[in-house]
Short mmCIF file of C-alpha atoms and ligand atoms in Angstrom, two decimals:
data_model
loop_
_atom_site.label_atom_id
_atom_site.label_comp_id
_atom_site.label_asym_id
_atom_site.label_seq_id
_atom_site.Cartn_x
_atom_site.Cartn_y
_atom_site.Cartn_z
CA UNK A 1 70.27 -28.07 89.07
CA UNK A 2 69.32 -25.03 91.05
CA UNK A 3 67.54 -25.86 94.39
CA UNK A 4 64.61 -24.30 94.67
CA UNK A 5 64.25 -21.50 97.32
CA UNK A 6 60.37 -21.82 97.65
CA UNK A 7 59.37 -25.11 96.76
CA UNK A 8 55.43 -24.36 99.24
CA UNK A 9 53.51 -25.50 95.46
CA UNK A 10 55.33 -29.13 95.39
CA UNK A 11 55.31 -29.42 98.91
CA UNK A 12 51.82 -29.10 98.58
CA UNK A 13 51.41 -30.92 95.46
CA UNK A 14 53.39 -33.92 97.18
CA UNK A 15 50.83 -33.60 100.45
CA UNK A 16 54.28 -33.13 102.41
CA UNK A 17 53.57 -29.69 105.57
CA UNK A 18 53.85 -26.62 104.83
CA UNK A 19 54.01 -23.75 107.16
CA UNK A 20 51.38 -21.86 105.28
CA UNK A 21 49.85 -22.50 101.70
CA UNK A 22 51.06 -21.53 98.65
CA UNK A 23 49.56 -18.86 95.98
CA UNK A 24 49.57 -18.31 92.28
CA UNK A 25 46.55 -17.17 90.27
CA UNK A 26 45.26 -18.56 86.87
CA UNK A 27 46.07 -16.46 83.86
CA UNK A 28 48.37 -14.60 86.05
CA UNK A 29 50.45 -13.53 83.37
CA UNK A 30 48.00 -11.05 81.24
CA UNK A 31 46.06 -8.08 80.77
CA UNK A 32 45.57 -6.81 84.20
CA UNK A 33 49.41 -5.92 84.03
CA UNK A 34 50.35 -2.48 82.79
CA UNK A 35 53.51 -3.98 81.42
CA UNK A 36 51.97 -7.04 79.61
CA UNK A 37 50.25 -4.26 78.06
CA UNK A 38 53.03 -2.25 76.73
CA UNK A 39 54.57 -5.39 75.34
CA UNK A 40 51.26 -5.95 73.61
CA UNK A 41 51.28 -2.84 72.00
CA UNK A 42 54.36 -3.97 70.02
CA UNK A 43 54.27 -7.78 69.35
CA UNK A 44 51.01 -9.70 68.64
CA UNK A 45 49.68 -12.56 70.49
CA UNK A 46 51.77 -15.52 69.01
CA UNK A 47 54.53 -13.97 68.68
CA UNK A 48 54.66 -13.12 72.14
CA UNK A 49 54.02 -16.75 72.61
CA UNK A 50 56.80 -18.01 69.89
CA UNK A 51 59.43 -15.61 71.48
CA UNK A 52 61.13 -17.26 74.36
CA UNK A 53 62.71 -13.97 75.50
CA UNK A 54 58.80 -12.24 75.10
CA UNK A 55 57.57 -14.97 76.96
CA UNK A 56 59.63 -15.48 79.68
CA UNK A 57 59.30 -12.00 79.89
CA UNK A 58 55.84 -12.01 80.49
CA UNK A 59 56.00 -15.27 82.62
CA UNK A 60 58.04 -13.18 85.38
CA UNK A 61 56.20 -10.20 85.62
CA UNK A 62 53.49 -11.52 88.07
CA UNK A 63 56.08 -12.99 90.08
CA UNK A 64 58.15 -9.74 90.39
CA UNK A 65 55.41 -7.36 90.83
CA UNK A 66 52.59 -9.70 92.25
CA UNK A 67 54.76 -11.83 94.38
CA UNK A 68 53.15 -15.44 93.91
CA UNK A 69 54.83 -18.19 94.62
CA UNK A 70 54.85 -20.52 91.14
CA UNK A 71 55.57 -19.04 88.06
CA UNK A 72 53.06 -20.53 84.76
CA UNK A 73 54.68 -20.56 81.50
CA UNK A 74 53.18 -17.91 78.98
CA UNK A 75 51.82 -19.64 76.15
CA UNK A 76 47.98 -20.73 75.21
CA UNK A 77 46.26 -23.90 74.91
CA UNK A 78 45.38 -23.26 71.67
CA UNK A 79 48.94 -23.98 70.70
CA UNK A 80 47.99 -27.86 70.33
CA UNK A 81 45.09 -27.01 67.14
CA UNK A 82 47.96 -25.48 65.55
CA UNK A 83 51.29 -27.87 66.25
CA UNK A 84 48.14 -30.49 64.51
CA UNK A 85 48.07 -27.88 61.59
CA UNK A 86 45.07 -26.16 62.43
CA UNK A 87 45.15 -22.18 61.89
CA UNK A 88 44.22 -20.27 64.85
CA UNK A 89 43.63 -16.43 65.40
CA UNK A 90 44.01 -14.55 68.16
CA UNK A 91 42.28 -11.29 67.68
CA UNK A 92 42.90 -8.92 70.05
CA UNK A 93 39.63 -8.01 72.34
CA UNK A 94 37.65 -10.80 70.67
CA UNK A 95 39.10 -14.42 71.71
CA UNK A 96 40.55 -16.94 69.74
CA UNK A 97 39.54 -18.06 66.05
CA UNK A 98 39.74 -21.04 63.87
CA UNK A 99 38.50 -20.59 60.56
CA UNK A 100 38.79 -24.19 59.14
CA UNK A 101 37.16 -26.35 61.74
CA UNK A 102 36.94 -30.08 62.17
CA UNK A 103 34.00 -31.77 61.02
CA UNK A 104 34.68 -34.85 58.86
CA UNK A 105 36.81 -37.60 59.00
CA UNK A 106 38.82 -35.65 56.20
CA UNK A 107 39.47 -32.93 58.68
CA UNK A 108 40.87 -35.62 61.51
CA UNK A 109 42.84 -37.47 58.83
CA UNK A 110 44.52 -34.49 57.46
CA UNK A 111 45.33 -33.46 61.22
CA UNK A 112 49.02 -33.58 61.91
CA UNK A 113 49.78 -36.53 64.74
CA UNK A 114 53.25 -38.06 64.79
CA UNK A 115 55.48 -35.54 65.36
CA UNK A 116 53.26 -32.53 66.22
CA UNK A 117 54.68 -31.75 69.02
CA UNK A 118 58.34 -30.88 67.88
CA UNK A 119 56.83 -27.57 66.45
CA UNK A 120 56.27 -26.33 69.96
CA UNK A 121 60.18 -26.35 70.94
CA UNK A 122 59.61 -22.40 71.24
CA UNK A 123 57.63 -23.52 74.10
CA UNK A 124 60.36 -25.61 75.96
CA UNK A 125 63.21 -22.95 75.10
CA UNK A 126 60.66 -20.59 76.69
CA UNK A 127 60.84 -22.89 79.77
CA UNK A 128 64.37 -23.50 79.50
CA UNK A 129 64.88 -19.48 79.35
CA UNK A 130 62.37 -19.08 82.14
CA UNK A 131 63.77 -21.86 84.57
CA UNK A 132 67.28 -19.99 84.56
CA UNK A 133 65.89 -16.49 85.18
CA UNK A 134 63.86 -17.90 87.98
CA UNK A 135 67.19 -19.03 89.57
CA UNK A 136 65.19 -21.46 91.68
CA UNK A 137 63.06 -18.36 93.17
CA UNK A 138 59.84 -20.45 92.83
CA UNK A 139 58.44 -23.80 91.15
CA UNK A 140 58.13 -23.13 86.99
CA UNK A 141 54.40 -24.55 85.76
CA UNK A 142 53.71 -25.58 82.39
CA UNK A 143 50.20 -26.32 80.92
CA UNK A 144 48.17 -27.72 78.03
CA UNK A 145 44.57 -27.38 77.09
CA UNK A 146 42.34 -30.93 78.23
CA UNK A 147 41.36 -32.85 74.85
CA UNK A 148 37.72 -31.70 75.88
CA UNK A 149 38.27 -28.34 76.09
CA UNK A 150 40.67 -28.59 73.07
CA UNK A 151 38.12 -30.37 70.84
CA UNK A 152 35.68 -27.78 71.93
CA UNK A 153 37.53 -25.10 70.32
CA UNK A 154 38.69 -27.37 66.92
CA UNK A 155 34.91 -28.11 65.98
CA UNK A 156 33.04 -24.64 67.25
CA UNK A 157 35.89 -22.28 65.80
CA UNK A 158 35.47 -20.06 68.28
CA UNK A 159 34.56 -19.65 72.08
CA UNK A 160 30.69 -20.51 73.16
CA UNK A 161 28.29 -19.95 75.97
CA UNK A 162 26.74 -23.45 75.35
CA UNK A 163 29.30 -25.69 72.99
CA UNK A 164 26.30 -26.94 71.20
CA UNK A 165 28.31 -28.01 67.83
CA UNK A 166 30.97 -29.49 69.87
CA UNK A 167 28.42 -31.74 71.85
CA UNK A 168 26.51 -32.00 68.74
CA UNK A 169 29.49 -33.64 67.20
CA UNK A 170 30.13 -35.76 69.90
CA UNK A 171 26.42 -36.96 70.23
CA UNK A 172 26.33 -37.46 66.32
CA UNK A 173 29.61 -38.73 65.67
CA UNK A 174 30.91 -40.63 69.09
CA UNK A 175 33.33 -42.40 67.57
CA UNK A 176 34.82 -39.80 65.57
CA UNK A 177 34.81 -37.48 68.43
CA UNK A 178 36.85 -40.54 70.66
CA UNK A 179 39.29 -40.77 67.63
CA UNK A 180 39.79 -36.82 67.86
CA UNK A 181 40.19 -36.96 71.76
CA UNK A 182 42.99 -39.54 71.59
CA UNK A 183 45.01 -37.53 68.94
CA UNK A 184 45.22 -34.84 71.10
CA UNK A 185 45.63 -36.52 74.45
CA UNK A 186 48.68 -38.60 72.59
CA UNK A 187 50.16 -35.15 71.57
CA UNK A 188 49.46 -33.41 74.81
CA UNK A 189 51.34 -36.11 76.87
CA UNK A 190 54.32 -36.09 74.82
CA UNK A 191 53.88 -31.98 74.93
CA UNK A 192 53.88 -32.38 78.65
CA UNK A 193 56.46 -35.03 79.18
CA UNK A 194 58.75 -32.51 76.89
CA UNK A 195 57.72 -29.32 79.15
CA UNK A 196 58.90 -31.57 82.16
CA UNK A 197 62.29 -32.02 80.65
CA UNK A 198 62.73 -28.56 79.64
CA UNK A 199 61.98 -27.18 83.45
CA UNK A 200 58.88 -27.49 84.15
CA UNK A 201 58.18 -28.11 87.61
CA UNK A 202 54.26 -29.22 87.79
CA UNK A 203 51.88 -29.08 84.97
CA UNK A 204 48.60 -28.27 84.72
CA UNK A 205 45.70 -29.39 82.59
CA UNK A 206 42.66 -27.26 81.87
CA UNK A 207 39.73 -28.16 80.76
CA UNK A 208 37.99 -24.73 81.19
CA UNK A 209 34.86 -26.43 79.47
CA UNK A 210 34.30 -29.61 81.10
CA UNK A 211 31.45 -28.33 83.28
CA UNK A 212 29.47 -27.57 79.88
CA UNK A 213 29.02 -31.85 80.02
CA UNK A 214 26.46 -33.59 82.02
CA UNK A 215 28.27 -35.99 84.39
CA UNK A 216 27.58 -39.00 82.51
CA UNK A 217 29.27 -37.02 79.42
CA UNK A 218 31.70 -36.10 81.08
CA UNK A 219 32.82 -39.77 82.20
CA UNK A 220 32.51 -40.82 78.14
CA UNK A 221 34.07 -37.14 76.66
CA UNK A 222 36.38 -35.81 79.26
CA UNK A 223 37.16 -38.03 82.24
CA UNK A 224 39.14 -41.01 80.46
CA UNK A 225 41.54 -38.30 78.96
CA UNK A 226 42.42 -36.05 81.52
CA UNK A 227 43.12 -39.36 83.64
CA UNK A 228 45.61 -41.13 80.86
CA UNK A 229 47.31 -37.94 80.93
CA UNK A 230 47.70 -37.81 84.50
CA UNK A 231 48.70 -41.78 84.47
CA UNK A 232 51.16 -41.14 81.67
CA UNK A 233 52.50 -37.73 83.55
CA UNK A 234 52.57 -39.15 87.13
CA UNK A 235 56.25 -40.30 86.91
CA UNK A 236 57.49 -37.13 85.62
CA UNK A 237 55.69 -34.13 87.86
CA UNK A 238 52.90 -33.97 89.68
CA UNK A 239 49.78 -33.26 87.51
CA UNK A 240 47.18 -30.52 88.55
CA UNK A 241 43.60 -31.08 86.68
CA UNK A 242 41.50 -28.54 86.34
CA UNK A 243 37.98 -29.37 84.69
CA UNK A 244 36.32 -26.60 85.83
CA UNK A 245 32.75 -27.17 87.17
CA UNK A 246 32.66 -30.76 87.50
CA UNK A 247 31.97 -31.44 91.30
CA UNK A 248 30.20 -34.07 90.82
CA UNK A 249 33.06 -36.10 89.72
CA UNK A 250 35.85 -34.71 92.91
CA UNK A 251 35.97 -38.23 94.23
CA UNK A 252 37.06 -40.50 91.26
CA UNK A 253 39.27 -37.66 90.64
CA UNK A 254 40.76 -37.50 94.30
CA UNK A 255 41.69 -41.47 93.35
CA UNK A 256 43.50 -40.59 89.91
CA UNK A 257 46.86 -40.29 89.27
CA UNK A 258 46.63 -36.77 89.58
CA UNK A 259 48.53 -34.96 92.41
CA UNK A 260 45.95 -31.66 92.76
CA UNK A 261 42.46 -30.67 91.35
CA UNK A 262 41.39 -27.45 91.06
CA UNK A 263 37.97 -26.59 91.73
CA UNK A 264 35.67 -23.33 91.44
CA UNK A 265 33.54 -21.05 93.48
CA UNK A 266 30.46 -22.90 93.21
CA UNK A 267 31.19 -25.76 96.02
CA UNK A 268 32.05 -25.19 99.06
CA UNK A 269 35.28 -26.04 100.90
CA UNK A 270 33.47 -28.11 103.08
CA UNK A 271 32.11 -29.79 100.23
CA UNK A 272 35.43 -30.81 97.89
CA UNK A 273 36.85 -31.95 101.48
CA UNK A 274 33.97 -34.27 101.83
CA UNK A 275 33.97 -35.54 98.55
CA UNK A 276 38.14 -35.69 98.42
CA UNK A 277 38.57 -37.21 101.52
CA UNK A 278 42.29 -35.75 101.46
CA UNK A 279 43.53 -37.73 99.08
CA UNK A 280 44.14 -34.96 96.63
CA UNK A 281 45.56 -31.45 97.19
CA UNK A 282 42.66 -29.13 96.39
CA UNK A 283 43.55 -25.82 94.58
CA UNK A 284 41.17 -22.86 94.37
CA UNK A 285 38.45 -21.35 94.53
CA UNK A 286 37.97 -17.85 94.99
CA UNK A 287 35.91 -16.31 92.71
CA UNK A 288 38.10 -14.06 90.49
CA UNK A 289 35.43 -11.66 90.29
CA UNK A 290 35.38 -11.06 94.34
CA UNK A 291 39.07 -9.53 93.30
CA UNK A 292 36.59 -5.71 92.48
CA UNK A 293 35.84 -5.69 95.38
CA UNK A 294 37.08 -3.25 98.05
CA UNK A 295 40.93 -4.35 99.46
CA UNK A 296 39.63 -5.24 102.98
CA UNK A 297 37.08 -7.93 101.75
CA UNK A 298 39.43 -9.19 99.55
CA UNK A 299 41.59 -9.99 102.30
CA UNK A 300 38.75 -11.14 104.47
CA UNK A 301 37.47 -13.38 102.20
CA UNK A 302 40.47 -15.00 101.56
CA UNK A 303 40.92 -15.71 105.37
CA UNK A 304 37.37 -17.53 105.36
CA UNK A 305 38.56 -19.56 102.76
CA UNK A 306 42.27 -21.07 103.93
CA UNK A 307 39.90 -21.36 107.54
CA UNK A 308 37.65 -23.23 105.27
CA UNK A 309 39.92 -25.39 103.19
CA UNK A 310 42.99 -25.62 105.78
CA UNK A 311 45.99 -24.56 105.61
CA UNK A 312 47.51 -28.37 104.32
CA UNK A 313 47.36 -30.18 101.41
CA UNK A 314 45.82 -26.11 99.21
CA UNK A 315 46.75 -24.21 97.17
CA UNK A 316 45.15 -21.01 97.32
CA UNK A 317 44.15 -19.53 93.99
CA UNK A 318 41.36 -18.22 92.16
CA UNK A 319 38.67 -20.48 90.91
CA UNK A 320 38.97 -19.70 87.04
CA UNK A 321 41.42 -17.05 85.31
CA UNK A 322 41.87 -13.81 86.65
CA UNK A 323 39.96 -10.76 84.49
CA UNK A 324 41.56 -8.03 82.63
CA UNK A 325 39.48 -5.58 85.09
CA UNK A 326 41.54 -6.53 88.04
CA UNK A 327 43.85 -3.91 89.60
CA UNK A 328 47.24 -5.08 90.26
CA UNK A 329 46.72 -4.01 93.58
CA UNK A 330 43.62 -5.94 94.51
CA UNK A 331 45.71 -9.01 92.85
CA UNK A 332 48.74 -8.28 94.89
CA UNK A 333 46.55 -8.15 98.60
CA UNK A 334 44.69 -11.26 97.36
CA UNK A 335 48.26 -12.56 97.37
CA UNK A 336 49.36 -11.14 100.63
CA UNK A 337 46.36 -12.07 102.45
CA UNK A 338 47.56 -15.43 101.93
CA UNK A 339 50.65 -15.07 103.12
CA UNK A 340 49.95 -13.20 105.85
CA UNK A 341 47.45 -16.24 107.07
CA UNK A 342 47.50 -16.79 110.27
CA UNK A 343 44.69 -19.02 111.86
O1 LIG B 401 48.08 -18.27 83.27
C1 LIG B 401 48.93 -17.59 82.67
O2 LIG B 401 49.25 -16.49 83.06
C2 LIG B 401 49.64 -18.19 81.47
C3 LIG B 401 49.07 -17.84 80.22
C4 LIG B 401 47.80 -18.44 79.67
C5 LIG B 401 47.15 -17.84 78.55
N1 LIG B 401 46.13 -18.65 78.16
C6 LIG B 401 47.56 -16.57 77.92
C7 LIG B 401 46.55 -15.79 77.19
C8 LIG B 401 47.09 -19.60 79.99
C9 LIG B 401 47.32 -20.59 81.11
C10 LIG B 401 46.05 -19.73 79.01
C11 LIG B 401 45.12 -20.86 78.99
C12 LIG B 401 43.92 -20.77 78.17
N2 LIG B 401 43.77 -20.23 76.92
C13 LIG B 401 42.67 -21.33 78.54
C14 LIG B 401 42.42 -22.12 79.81
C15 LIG B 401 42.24 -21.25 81.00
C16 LIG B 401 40.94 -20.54 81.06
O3 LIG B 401 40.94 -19.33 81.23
O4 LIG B 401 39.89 -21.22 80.99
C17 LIG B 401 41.76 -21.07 77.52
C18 LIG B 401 40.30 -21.46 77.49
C19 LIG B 401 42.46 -20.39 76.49
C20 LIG B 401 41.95 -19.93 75.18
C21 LIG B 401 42.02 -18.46 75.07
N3 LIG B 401 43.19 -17.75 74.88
C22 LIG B 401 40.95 -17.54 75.13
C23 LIG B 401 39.51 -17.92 75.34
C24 LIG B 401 41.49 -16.26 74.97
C25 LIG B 401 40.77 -14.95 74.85
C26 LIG B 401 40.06 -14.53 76.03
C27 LIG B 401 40.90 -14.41 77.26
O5 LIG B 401 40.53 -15.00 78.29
O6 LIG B 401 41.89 -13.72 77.24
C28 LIG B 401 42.90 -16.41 74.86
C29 LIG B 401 43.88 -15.34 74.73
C30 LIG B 401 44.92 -15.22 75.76
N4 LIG B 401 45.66 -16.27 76.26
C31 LIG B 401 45.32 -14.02 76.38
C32 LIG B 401 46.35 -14.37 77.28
C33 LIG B 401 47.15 -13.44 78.16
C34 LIG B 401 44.74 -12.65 76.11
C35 LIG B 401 45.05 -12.15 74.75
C36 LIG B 401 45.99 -10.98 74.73
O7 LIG B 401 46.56 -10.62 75.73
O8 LIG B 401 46.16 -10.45 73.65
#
């Protein structure tokens, strides 16, 4: 196997020193690139995802012409609804769309379980494909979507402000809702396990929604899965959870199996330390929208934040997925502000 020339992200990951911290940026691979573009003028969404030469592709690009230092396999979350037999549309300017969604037991019978996960070997020959034309440049990242966030989608059909039918389905129907969480968290850990094997590095989980819950709710809805996966993942990579928005539960997290959390821009540094204690390496959280602003606050604003943070046991990144507004070259000093850091 191919040593890895910057291994900064699983140095970090592990809690081992680095000489400065690493940098990637959520959603990295995607709009705000003039190429992505181009190739999204000829192939549509999922087949860009199904295509392990498209999507390896794509995966490189911010890594060539950004210059971070992990690589995040292009693919969606939503690839889980549909390896359980659940159509999903992606239409172009408008988000994601499921036109049958789940709202019996019928629908969760009828859902595909044993054996889902073999339709997404696009994905690992994508990782496969990627891993070799990353020659060990930087650490490969693969992801899936957090049963929350994924039952989210499966019951509202669509994206939401407030995920009122998907709580209204849990608050109704608890334990249907449970029995739909497990399916997916038993797919998504065999889906990770088999993104390990195929090259990737770390993996992250993101449950983009998880800070719609209350934190009770999200100790019954969200909490128990993202931690089985990290349990059940711990032994292969190290696991990165994102559940965007849920300060409130940093500590129990900081004591999971989980290797880093990622956290947004609306606690402070000072605060996820406190609440961490360390015992986690903390990923984030500049807000992606500070990325319009002129270059030199960019770049100033980054330094208050590795001051802030530290410089061990972070990873610098944005604090949810980058916007299609960004240009490449406020992206790009983002990234060399970090690795220009010097205390
Ligand atoms: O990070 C990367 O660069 C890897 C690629 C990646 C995509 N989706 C590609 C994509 C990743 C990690 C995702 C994760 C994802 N997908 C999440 C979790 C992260 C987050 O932002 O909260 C979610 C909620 C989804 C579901 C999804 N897919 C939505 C809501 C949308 C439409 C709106 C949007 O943000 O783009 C998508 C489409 C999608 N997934 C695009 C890309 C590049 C844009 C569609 C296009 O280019 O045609």
């Amino acid at each position: 196997m191919t040593q890895l020339k910057n291994d900064l992200l699983l140095k970090a990951l592990r809690g081992e020193t680095v000489e400065r911290p690493p940098v990637w940026m959520m959603r990295q691979a995607g709009r705000y690139l003039p190429d992505y573009i181009k190739l999204r003028e000829k192939y549509d969404f999922f087949t860009r995802c199904q295509t392990p030469e498209l999507a390896t592709e794509i995966t490189l690009q911010p890594v060539d012409q950004v210059g971070v230092d992990a690589a995040i396999i292009f693919s969606d979350i939503l690839v889980i609804p549909q390896a359980m037999g659940v159509e999903v549309l992606m239409e172009e300017g408008k988000g994601p769309s499921l036109p049958k969604t789940i709202a019996t037991q019928k629908d969760i019978d009828a859902l595909i379980t044993t054996g889902a996960e073999e339709s997404l070997k696009y994905v690992y020959d994508a990782l496969s494909l990627t891993k070799k034309e990353l020659n060990g440049r930087v650490p490969l990242i693969g992801f899936a979507g957090a049963p929350w966030t994924i039952l989210c989608y499966m019951v509202e059909g669509k994206g939401s402000k407030t995920w009122d039918k998907a709580k209204q389905f849990a608050y109704t129907q608890p334990a249907r809702a449970h029995q739909l969480l497990q399916k997916i968290t038993d797919i998504t850990i065999v889906y990770l396990k088999n993104q390990v094997k195929a090259g990737a590095d770390t993996v992250q989980v993101f449950d983009s929604w998880a800070g719609s819950l209350s934190p009770a709710d999200f100790k019954l809805y969200a909490q128990p899965y993202l931690f089985q996966i990290a349990e059940a993942l711990k032994d292969d990579a190290p696991v990165i959870l994102f559940p965007k928005g849920t300060w409130h539960a940093l500590k129990e997290i900081s004591e999971s199996a989980a290797s880093g959390v990622g956290i947004d821009w609306c606690i402070t540094p000072q605060m996820a330390r406190e609440f961490t204690q360390n015992k986690i390496t903390i990923q984030g959280n500049f807000d992606p929208a500070k990325l319009l602003a002129p270059i030199p606050e960019i770049r100033k604003a980054v330094k208050e934040m590795i001051d802030a943070f530290g410089t061990q046991r972070y990873i610098a990144n944005l604090g949810h997925g980058i916007t299609p507004n960004v240009p490449v070259d406020h992206a790009r000093a983002f990234v060399d502000a970090v690795k220009e850091y010097k205390l």
